[in-house]
Short mmCIF file of C-alpha atoms in Angstrom, two decimals:
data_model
loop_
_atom_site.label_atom_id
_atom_site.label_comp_id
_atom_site.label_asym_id
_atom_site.label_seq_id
_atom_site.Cartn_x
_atom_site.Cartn_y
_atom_site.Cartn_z
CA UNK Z 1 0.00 0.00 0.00
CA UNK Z 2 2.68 2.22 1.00
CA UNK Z 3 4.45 1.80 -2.39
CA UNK Z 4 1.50 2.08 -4.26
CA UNK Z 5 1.16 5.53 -2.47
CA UNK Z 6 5.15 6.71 -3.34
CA UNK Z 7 4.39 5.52 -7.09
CA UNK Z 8 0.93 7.88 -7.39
CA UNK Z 9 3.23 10.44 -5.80
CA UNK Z 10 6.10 10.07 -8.40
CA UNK Z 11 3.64 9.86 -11.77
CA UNK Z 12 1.90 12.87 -10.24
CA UNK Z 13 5.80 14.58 -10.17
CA UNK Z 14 6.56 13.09 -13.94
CA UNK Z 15 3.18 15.55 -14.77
CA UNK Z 16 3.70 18.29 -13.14
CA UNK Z 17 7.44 17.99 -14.70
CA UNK Z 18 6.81 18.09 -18.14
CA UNK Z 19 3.37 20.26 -17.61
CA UNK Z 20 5.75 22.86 -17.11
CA UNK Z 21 8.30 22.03 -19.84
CA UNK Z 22 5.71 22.18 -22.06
CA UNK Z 23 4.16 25.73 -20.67
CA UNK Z 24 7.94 27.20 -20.95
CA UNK Z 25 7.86 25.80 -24.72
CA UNK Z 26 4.96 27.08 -26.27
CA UNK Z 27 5.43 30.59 -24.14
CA UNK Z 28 8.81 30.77 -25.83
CA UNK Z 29 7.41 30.14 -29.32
CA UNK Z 30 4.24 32.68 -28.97
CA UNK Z 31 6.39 35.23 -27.85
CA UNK Z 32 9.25 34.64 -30.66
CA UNK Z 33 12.02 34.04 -28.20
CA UNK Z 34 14.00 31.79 -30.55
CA UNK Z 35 14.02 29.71 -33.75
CA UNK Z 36 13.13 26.18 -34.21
CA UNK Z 37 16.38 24.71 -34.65
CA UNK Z 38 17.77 27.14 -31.09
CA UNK Z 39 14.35 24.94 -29.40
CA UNK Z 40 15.78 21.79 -30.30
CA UNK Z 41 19.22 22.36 -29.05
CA UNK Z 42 17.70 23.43 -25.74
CA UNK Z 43 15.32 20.87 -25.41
CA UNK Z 44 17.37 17.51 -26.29
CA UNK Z 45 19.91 17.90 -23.20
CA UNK Z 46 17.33 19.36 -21.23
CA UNK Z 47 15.35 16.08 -22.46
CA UNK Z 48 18.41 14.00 -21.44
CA UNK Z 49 18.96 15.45 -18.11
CA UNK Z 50 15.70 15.13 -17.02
CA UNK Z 51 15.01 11.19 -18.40
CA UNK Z 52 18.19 10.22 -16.54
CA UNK Z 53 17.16 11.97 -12.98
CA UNK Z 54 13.43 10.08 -13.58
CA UNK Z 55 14.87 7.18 -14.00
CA UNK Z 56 17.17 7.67 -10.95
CA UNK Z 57 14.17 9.30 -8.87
CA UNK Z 58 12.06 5.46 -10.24
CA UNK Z 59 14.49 3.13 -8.07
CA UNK Z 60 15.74 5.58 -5.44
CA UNK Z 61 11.45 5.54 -4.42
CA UNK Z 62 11.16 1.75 -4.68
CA UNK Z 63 14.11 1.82 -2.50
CA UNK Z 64 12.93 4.56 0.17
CA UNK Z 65 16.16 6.67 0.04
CA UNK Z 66 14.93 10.03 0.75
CA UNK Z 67 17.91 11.99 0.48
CA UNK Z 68 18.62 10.99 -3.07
CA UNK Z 69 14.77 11.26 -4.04
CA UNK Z 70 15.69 15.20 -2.56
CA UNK Z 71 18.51 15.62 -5.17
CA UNK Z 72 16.58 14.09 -8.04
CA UNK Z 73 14.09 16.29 -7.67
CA UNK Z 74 16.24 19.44 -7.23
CA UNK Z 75 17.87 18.33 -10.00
CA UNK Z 76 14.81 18.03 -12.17
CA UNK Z 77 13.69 21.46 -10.98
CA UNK Z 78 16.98 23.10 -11.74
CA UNK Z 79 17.30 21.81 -15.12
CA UNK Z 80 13.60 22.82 -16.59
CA UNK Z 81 15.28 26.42 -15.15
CA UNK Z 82 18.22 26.38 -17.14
CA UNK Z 83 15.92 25.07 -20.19
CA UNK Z 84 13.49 28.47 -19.64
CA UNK Z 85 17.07 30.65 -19.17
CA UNK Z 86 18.02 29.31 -22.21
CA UNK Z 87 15.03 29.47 -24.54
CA UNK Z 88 13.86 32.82 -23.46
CA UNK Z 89 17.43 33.89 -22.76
CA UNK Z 90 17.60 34.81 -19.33
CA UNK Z 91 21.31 34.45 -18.67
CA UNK Z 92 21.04 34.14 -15.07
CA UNK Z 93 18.92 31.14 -14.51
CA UNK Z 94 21.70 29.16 -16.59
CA UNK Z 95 24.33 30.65 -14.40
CA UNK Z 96 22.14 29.46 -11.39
CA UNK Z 97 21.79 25.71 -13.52
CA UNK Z 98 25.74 26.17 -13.76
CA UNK Z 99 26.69 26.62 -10.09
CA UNK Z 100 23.72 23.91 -8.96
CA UNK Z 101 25.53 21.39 -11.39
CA UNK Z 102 29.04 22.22 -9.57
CA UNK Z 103 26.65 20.70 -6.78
CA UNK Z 104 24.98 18.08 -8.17
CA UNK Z 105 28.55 16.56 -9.14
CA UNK Z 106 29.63 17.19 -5.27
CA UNK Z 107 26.64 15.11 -4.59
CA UNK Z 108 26.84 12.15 -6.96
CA UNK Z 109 30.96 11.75 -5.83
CA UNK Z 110 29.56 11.70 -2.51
CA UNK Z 111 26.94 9.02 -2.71
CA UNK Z 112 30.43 7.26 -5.05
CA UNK Z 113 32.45 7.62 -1.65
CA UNK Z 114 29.46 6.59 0.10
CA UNK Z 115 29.09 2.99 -1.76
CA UNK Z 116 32.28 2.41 -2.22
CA UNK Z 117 33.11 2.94 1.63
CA UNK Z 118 35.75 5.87 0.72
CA UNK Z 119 36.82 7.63 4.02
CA UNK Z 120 35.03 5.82 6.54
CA UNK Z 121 31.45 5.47 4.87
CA UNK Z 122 29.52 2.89 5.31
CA UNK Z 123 27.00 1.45 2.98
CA UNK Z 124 25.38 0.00 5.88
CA UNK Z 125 24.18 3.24 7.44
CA UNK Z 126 20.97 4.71 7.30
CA UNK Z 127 22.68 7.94 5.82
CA UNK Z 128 20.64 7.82 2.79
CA UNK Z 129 17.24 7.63 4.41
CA UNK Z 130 17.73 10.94 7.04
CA UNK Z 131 17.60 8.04 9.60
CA UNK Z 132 14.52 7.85 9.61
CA UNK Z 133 13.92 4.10 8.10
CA UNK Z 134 16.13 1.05 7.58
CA UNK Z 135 15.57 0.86 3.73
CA UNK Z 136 18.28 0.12 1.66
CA UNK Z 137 18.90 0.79 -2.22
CA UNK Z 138 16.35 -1.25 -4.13
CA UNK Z 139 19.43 -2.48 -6.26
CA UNK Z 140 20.28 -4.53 -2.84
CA UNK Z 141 17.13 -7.45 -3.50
CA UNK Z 142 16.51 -6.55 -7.24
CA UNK Z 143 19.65 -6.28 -9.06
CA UNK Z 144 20.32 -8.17 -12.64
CA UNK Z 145 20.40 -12.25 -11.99
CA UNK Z 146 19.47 -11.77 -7.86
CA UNK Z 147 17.38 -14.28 -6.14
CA UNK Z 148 15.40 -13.09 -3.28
CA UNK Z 149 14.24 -15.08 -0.63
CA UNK Z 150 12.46 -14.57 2.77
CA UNK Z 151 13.55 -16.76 5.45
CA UNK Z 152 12.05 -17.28 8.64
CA UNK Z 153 13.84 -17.53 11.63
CA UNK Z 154 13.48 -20.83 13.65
CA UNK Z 155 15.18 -19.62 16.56
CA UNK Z 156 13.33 -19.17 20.10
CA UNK Z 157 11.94 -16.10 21.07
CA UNK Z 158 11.97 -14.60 17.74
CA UNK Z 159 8.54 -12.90 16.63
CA UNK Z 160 6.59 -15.19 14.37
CA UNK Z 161 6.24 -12.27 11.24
CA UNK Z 162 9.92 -11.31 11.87
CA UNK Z 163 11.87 -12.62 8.50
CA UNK Z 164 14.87 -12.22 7.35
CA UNK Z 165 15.96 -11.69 3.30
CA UNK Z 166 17.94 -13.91 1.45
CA UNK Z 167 19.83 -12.52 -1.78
CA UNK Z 168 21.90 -14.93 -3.95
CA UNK Z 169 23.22 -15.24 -7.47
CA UNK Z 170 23.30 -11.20 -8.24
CA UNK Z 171 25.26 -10.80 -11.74
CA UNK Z 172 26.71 -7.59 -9.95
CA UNK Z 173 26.66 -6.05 -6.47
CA UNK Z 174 24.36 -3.21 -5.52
CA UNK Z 175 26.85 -0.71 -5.04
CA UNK Z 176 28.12 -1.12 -8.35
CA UNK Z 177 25.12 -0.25 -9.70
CA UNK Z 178 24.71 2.79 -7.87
CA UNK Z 179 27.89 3.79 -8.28
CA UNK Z 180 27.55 3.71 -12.25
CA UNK Z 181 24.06 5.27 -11.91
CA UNK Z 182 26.36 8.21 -10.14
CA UNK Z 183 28.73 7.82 -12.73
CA UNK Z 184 26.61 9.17 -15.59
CA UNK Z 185 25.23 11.75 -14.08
CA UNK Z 186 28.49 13.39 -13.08
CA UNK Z 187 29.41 12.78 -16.95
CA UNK Z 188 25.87 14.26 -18.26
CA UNK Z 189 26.19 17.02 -15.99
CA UNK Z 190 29.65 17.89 -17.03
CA UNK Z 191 27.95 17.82 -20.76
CA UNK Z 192 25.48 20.22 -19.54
CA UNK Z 193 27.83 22.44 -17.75
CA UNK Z 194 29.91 22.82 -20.93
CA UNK Z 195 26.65 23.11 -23.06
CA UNK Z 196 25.58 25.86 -20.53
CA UNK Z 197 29.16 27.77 -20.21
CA UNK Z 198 28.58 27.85 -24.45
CA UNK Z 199 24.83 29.04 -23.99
CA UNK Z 200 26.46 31.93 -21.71
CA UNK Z 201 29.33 33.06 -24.06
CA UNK Z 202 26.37 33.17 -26.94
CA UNK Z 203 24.41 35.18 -24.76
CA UNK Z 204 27.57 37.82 -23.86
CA UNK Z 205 28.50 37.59 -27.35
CA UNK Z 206 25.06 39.24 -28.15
CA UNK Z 207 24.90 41.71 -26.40
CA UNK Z 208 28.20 43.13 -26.94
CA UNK Z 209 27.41 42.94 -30.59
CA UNK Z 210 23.72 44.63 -29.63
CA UNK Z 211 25.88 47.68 -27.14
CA UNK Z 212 28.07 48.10 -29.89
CA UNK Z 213 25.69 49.13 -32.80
#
C-alpha cells in the first residue's frame, strides 16, 4: 500500500514535470524568443537530463532513500530552469543551472564515496534515508540475476512475522550499480555544464554585438 502511495506520488511529479516544460515551450514560441532549430538544441539535453534523474528518482522511491529522491528532484527542478534561461534567454537562470551542477557533481561523488566505503562510509548506514527508516537501495534485492528469498527464523523467542531476506546469485553487487548510476550523471552534468558555459558566451556575445551598434 505504502508503495503504491510513493508511485501515485512520483507519476503525479513526472506531470507536473513536463506540464511545465511544455508551458515554458509554447510561451517561448508565442512570444518569438527563438528559432526552431535554437528549441531543439535546448530541449534535447534538457530532455536528457531530465530522463536520466526520472529514472534515478524510479528506483531511489522503490528503494525509500529520501535523500537521493531530494537531489533528483532538485535536479529536475533546476534543469527545466536552465531550459526556460536558455530558450527565453535569461542568462542568469543558466548561471544558477551552472553553479547547482558544480553541486549536483559534489553530490553524486559523494553518494560514489558513500558505496564504495571511501573515508570511513559505510554502505550499511541509514545515511541515505535521514535516519529515519532502515531501507536500503532497491538495487540490494533486485539487481540483474538476484534471487530473493524470505527466510524465517526458527530460533526461540523470535517474533513469528519477523523474516529475514535472502539474496543470492546477483550478476553484480548493488553498489556497483549505484555507483555507475552516479557515474553518468556526473558525466551528463559535465555535458550540460559545458553546453551551458557555451549558452552563456552566446548570450555575452550578443549583447556586446547589440551595445556596440
Amino acid at each position: 500500500m505504502t508503495q503504491l502511495l510513493y508511485i501515485s506520488l512520483f507519476k503525479f511529479i513526472i506531470f507536473i514535470n513536463f506540464s511545465i516544460e511544455n508551458m515554458v515551450f509554447m510561451s517561448a514560441v508565442r512570444e518569438g524568443f527563438c528559432t526552431e532549430k535554437w528549441i531543439l538544441l535546448s530541449v534535447t539535453p534538457s530532455l536528457i537530463l531530465q530522463l536520466a534523474a526520472l529514472e534515478r528518482q524510479i528506483f531511489d522511491f522503490l528503494g525509500f532513500q529520501w535523500a537521493p529522491i531530494l537531489g533528483n528532484f532538485l535536479q529536475i527542478i533546476v534543469v527545466i530552469l536552465g531550459l526556460f534561461g536558455t530558450i527565453q534567454f535569461r542568462p542568469r537562470y543558466i548561471v544558477v543551472y551552472t553553479v547547482w551542477t558544480a553541486l549536483w557533481v559534489t553530490w553524486n561523488v559523494f553518494i560514489i564515496c558513500f558505496y564504495l566505503e571511501v573515508g570511513g562510509l559505510s554502505k550499511e548506514t541509514d545515511l541515505m534515508t535521514f535516519n529515519i527508516s532502515m531501507h536500503r537501495s532497491w538495487w540490494r534485492e533486485h539487481g540483474p540475476g538476484c534471487i530473493r528469498r524470505v527466510v524465517r527464523p526458527s530460533a526461540p523467542g523470535v517474533l513469528e512475522d519477523y523474516s529475514y531476506v535472502s539474496v543470492t546469485g546477483c550478476i553484480i553487487d548493488f553498489q556497483y550499480l549505484e555507483v555507475i548510476h552516479s557515474a553518468i550523471q556526473i558525466l551528463l552534468s559535465l555535458i550540460g555544464f559545458v553546453y551551458a558555459c557555451y549558452v552563456i558566451s552566446i548570450f555575452m556575445d550578443e549583447e556586446d554585438s547589440c551595445r556596440s551598434k
